[in-house]
CSV table of C-alpha atoms and ligand atoms in Angstrom, one decimal:
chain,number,residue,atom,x,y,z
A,1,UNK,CA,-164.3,-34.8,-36.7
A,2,UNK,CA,-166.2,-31.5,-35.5
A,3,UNK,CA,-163.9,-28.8,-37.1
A,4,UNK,CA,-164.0,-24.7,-36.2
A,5,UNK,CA,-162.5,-22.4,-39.0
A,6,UNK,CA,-161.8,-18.8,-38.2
A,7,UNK,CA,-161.4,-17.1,-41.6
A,8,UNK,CA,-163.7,-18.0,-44.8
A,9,UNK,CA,-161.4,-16.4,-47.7
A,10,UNK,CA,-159.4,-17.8,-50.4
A,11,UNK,CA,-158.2,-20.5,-48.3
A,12,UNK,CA,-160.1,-20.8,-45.3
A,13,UNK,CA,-163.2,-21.5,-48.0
A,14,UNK,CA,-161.9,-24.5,-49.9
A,15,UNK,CA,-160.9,-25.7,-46.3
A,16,UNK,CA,-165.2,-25.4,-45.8
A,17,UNK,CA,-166.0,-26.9,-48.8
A,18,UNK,CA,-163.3,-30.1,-48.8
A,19,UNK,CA,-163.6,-31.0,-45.3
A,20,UNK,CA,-167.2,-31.4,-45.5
A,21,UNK,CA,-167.2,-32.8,-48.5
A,22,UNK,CA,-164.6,-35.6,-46.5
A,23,UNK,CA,-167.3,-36.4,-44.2
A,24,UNK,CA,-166.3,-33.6,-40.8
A,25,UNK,CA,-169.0,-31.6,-39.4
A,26,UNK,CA,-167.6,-28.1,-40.1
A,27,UNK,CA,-168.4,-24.2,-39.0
A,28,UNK,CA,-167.1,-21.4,-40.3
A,29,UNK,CA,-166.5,-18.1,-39.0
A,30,UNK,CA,-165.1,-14.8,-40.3
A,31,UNK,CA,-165.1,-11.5,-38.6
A,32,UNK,CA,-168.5,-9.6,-39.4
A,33,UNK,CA,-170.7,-12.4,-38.7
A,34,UNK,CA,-172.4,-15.4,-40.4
A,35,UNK,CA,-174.8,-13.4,-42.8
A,36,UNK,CA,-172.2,-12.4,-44.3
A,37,UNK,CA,-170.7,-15.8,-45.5
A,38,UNK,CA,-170.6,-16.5,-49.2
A,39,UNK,CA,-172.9,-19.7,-49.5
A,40,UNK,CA,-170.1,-21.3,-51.9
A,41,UNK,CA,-167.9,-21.9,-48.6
A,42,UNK,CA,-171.1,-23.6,-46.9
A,43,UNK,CA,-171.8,-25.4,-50.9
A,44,UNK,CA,-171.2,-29.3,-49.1
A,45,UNK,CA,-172.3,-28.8,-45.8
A,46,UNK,CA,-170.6,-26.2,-43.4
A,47,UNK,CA,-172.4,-23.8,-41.7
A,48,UNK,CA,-171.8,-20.9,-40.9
A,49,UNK,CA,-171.3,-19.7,-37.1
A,50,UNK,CA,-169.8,-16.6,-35.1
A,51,UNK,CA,-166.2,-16.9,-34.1
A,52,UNK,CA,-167.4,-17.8,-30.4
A,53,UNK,CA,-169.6,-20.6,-31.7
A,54,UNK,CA,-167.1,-21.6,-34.4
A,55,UNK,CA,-164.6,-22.7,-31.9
A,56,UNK,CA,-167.4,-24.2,-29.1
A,57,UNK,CA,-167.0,-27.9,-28.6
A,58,UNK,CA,-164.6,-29.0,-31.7
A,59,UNK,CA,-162.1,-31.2,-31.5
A,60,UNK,CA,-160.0,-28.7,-34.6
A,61,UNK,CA,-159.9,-25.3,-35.1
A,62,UNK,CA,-158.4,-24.1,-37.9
A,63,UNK,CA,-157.1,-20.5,-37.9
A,64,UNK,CA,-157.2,-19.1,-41.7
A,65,UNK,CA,-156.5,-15.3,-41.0
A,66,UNK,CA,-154.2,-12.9,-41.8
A,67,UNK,CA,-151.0,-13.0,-39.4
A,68,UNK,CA,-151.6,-9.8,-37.7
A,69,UNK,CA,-155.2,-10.4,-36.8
A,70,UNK,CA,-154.5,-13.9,-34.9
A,71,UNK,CA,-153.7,-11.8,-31.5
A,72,UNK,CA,-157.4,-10.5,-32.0
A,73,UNK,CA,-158.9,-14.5,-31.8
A,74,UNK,CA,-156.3,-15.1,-29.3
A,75,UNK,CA,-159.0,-14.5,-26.5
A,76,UNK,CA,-161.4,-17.3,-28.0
A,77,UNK,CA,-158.3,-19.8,-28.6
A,78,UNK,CA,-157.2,-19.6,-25.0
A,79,UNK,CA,-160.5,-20.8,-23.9
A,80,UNK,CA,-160.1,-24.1,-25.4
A,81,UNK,CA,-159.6,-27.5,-23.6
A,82,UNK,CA,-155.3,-28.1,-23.9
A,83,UNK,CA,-156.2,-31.4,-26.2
A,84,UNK,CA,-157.7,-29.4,-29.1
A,85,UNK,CA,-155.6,-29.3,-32.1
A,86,UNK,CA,-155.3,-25.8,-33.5
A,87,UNK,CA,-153.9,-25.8,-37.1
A,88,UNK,CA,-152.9,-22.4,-38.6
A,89,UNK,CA,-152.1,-21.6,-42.4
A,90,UNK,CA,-150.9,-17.7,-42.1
A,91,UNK,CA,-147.3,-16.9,-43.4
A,92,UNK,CA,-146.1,-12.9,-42.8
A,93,UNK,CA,-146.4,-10.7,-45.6
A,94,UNK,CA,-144.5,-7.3,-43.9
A,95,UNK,CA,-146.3,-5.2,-47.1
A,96,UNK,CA,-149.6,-6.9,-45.6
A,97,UNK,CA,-149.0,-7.3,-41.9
A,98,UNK,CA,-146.9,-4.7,-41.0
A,99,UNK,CA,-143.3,-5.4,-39.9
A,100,UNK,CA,-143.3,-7.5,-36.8
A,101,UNK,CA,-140.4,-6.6,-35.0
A,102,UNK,CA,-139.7,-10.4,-33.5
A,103,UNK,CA,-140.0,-12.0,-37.1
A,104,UNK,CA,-138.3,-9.5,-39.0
A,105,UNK,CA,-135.3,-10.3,-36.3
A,106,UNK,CA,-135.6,-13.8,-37.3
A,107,UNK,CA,-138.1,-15.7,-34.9
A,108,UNK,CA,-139.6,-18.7,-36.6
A,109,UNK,CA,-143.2,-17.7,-37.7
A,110,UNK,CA,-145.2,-20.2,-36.1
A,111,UNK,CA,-143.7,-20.0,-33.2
A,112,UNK,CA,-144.6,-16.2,-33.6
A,113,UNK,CA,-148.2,-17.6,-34.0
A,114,UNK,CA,-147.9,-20.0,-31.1
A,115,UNK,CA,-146.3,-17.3,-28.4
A,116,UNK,CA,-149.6,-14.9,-29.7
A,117,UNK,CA,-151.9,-18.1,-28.8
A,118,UNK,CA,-150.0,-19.6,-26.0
A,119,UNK,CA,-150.6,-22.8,-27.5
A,120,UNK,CA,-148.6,-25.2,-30.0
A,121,UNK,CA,-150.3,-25.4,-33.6
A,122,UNK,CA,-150.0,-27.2,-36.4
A,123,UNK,CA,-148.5,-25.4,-39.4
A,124,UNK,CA,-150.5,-26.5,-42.8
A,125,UNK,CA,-152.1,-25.5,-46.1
A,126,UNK,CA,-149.7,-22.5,-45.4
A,127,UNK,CA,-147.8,-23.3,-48.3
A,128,UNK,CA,-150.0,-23.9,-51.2
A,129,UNK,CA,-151.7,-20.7,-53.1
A,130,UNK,CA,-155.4,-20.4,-52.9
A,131,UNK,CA,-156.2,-21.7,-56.7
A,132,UNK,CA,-154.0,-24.7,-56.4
A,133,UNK,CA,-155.0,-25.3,-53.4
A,134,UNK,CA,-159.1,-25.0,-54.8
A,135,UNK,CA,-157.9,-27.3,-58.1
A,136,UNK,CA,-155.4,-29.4,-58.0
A,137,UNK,CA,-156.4,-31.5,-54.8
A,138,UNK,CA,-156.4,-35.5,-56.4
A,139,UNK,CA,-157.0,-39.4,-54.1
A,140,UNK,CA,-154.7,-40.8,-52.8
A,141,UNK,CA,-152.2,-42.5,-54.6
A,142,UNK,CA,-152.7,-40.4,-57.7
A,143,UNK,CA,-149.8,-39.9,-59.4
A,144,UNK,CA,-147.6,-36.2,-59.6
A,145,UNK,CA,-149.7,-35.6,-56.3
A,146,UNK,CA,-148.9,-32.4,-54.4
A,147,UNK,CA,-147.7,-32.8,-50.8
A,148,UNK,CA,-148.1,-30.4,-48.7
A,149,UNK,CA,-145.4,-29.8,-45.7
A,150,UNK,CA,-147.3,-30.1,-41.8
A,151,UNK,CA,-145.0,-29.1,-39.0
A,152,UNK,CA,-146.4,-29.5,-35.5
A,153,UNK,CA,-144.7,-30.1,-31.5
A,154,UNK,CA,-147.2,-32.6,-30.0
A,155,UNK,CA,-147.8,-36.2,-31.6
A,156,UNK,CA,-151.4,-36.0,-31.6
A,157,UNK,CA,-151.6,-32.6,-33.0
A,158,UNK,CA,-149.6,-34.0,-36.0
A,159,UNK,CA,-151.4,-37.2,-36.5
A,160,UNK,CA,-154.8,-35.4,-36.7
A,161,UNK,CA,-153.3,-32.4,-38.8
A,162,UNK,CA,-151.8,-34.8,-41.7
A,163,UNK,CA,-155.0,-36.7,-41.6
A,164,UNK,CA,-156.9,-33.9,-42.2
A,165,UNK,CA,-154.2,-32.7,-45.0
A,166,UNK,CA,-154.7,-35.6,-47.2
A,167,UNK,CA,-158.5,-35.6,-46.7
A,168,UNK,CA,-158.1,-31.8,-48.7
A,169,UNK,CA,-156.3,-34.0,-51.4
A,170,UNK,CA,-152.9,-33.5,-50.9
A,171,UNK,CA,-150.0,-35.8,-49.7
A,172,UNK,CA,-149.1,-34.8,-46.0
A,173,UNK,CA,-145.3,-34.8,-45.4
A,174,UNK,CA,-143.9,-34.5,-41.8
A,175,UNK,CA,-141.7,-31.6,-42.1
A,176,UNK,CA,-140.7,-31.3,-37.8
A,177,UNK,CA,-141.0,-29.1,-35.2
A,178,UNK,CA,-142.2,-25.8,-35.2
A,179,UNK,CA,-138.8,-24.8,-34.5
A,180,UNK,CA,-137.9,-26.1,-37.9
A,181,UNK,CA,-141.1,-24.5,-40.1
A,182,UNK,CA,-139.1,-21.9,-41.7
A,183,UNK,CA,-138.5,-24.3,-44.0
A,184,UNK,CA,-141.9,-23.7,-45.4
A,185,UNK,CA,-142.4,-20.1,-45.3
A,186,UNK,CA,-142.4,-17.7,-47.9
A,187,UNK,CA,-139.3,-17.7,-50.0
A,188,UNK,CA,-138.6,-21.4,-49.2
A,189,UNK,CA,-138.2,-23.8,-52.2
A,190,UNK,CA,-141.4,-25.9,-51.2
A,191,UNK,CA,-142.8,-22.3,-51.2
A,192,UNK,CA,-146.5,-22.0,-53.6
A,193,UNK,CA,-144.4,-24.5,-55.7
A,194,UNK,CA,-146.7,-27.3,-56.1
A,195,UNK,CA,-143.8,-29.7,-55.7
A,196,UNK,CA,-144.9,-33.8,-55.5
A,197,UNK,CA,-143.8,-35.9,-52.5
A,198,UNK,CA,-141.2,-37.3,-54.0
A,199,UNK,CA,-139.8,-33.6,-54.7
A,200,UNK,CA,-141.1,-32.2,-51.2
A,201,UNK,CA,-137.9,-34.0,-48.9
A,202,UNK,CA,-134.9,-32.4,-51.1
A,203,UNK,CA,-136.6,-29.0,-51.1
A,204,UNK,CA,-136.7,-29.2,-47.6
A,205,UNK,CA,-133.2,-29.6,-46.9
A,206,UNK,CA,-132.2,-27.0,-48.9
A,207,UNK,CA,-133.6,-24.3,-47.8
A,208,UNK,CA,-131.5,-21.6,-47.4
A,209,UNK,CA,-132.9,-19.4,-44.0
A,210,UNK,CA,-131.2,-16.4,-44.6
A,211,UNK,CA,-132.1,-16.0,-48.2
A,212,UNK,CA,-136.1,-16.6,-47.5
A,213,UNK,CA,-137.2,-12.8,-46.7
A,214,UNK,CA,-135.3,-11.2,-50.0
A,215,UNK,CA,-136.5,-14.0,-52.0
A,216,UNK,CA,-140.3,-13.8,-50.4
A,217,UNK,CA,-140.1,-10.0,-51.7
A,218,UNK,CA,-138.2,-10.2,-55.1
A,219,UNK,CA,-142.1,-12.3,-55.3
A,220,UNK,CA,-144.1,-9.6,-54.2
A,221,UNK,CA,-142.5,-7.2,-56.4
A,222,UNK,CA,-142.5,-8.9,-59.3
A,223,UNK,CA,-146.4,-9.7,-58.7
A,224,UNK,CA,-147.0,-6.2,-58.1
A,225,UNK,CA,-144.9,-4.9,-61.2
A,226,UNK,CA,-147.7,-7.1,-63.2
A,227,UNK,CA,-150.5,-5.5,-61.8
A,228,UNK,CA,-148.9,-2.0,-61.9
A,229,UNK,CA,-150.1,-1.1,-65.5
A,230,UNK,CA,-153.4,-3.2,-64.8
A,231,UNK,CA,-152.9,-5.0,-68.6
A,232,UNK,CA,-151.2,-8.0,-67.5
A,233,UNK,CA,-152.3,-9.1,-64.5
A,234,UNK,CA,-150.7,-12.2,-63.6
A,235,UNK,CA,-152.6,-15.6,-63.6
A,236,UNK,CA,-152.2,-18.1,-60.7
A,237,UNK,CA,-150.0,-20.3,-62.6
A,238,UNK,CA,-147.8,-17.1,-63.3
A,239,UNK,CA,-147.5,-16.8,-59.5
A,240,UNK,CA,-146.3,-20.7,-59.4
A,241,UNK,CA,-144.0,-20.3,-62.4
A,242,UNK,CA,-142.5,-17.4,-60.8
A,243,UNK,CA,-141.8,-18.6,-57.2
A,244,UNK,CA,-140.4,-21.9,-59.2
A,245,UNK,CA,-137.9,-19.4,-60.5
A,246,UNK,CA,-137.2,-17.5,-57.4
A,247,UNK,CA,-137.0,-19.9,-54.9
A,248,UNK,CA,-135.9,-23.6,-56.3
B,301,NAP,N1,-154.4,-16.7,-50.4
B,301,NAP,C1,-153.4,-17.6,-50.5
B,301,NAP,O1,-153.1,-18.0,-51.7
B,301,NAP,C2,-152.8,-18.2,-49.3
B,301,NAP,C3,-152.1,-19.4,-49.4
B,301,NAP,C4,-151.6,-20.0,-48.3
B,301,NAP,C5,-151.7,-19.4,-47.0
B,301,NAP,N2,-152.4,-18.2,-46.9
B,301,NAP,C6,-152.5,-17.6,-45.6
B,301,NAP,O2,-153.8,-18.0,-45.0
B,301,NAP,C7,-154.3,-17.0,-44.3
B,301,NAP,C8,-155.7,-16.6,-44.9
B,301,NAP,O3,-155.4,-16.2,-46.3
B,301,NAP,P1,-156.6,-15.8,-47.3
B,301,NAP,O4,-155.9,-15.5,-48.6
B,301,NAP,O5,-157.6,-16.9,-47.3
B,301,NAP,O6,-157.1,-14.5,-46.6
B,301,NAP,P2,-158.4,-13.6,-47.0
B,301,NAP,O7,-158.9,-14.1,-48.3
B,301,NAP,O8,-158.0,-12.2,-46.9
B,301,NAP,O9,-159.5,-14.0,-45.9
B,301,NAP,C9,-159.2,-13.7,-44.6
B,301,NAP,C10,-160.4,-14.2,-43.8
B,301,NAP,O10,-160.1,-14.0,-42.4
B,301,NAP,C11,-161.2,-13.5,-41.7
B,301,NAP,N3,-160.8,-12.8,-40.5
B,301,NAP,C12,-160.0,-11.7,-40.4
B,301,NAP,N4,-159.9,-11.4,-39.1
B,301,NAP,C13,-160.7,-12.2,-38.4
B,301,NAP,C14,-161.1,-12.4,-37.0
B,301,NAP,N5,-160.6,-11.6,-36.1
B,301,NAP,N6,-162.0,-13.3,-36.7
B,301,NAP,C15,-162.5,-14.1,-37.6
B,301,NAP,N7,-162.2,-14.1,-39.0
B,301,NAP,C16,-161.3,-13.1,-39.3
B,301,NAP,C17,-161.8,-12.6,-42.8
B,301,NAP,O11,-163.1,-12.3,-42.4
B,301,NAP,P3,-163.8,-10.8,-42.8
B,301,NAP,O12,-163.8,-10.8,-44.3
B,301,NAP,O13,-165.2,-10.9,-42.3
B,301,NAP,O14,-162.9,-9.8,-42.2
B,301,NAP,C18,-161.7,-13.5,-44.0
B,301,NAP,O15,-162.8,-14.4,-44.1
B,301,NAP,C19,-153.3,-15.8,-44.4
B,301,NAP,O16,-152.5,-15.8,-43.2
B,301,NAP,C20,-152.5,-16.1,-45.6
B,301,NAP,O17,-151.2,-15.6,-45.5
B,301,NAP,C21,-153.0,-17.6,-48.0
């Protein structure tokens, strides 16, 4: 497939690299221009593009920003045809974001995203930290594989965003609607947990909605107590450990 990604950080870079590497013709974008894309996000293939070529004749465009800059490629978004799929893998951090009114009063965060777009998206890759997401990627069929949750409104756009899931190594579960994503956000049990597919259903159903933002920032704080004294600054497998804890 001809891909678009908006965003070439932690995440939006091993999208770059494994996508390609799965056979799609990919460009990458991020906000001060291609020059200044690290050439280990274009290592198998990508290249590198402004946002407004990024997005020009794809059939995906993946959105890999921070939550409060998607209004800002809203513009570019609108402009493409209705049958492009547009997957997005932000989740609200208030302490990075700043508080948006709408979510903190409980709207569903993608369809936060979506009303910014005026589009549906897929939601994806939202739920996986960047270092698990860069190493622990296996074929399919391996065992203990991770699955990753993929919540989407139109058929195609979920058929085409699980495909494109499991060609980053991960199993693609059908978690719903977008209606239904908070099941995935921060906080949630399937939450930066690295849970397998067999694991990923149960975790689902469980989640407990109104317990999500306190647990999403009992996560935060504990992170940030780590780095506070600069000695112990917490490894990624810390940050799984620790979300295991808080939100299973
Ligand atoms: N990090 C994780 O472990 C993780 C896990 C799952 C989901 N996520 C979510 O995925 C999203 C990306 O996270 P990240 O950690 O990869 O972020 P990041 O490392 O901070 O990278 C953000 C990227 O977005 C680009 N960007 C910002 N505004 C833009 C714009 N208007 N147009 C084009 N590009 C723009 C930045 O480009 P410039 O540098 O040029 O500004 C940068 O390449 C966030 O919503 C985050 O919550 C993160």
């Amino acid at each position: 497939m001809k891909i678009g990604i908006l965003g070439v950080g932690h995440i939006g870079k091993t999208l770059a690299r494994k996508l390609s590497a799965a056979g799609h013709h990919v460009k990458v974008a991020n906000s001060r221009g291609p020059e200044t894309i690290d050439a280990e996000a274009l290592a198998t293939g990508a290249r590198a593009a402004t946002t407004a070529q990024a997005v020009q004749d794809v059939d995906v465009v993946i959105l890999s920003i921070p939550l409060n800059r998607l209004p800002a490629v809203a513009p570019l978004v609108a402009k493409l045809p209705p049958e492009t799929v547009v997957m997005d893998t932000s989740n609200y951090y208030p302490q990075r974001d700043s508080k948006i009114d709408a979510i903190e009063a409980g709207q569903v965060e993608s369809l936060w995203v979506a009303e910014q777009l005026g589009r549906p998206i897929v939601k994806a890759w939202n739920s996986i930290l960047a270092d698990s997401f860069a190493k622990k990627g296996k074929a399919a069929g391996s065992a203990n594989r991770i699955a990753l949750p993929v919540a989407a409104d139109r058929e195609p756009d979920l058929t085409v965003g699980m495909a494109l899931v499991e060609d980053t190594g991960f199993d693609a579960f059908d978690a719903g609607k977008l209606a239904d994503s908070w099941r995935q956000q921060p906080g949630a049990p399937c939450y930066c947990t690295d849970l397998t597919r067999k694991e990923l259903p149960a975790a689902l159903a469980a989640t407990e909605r109104a317990r999500l933002p306190k647990r999403r920032d009992l996560s935060v704080a504990a992170v940030f107590e780590r780095l506070g004294d600069g000695t112990k600054n917490p490894d990624a497998e810390y940050a799984v450990r620790l979300n295991r804890a808080l939100f299973l």
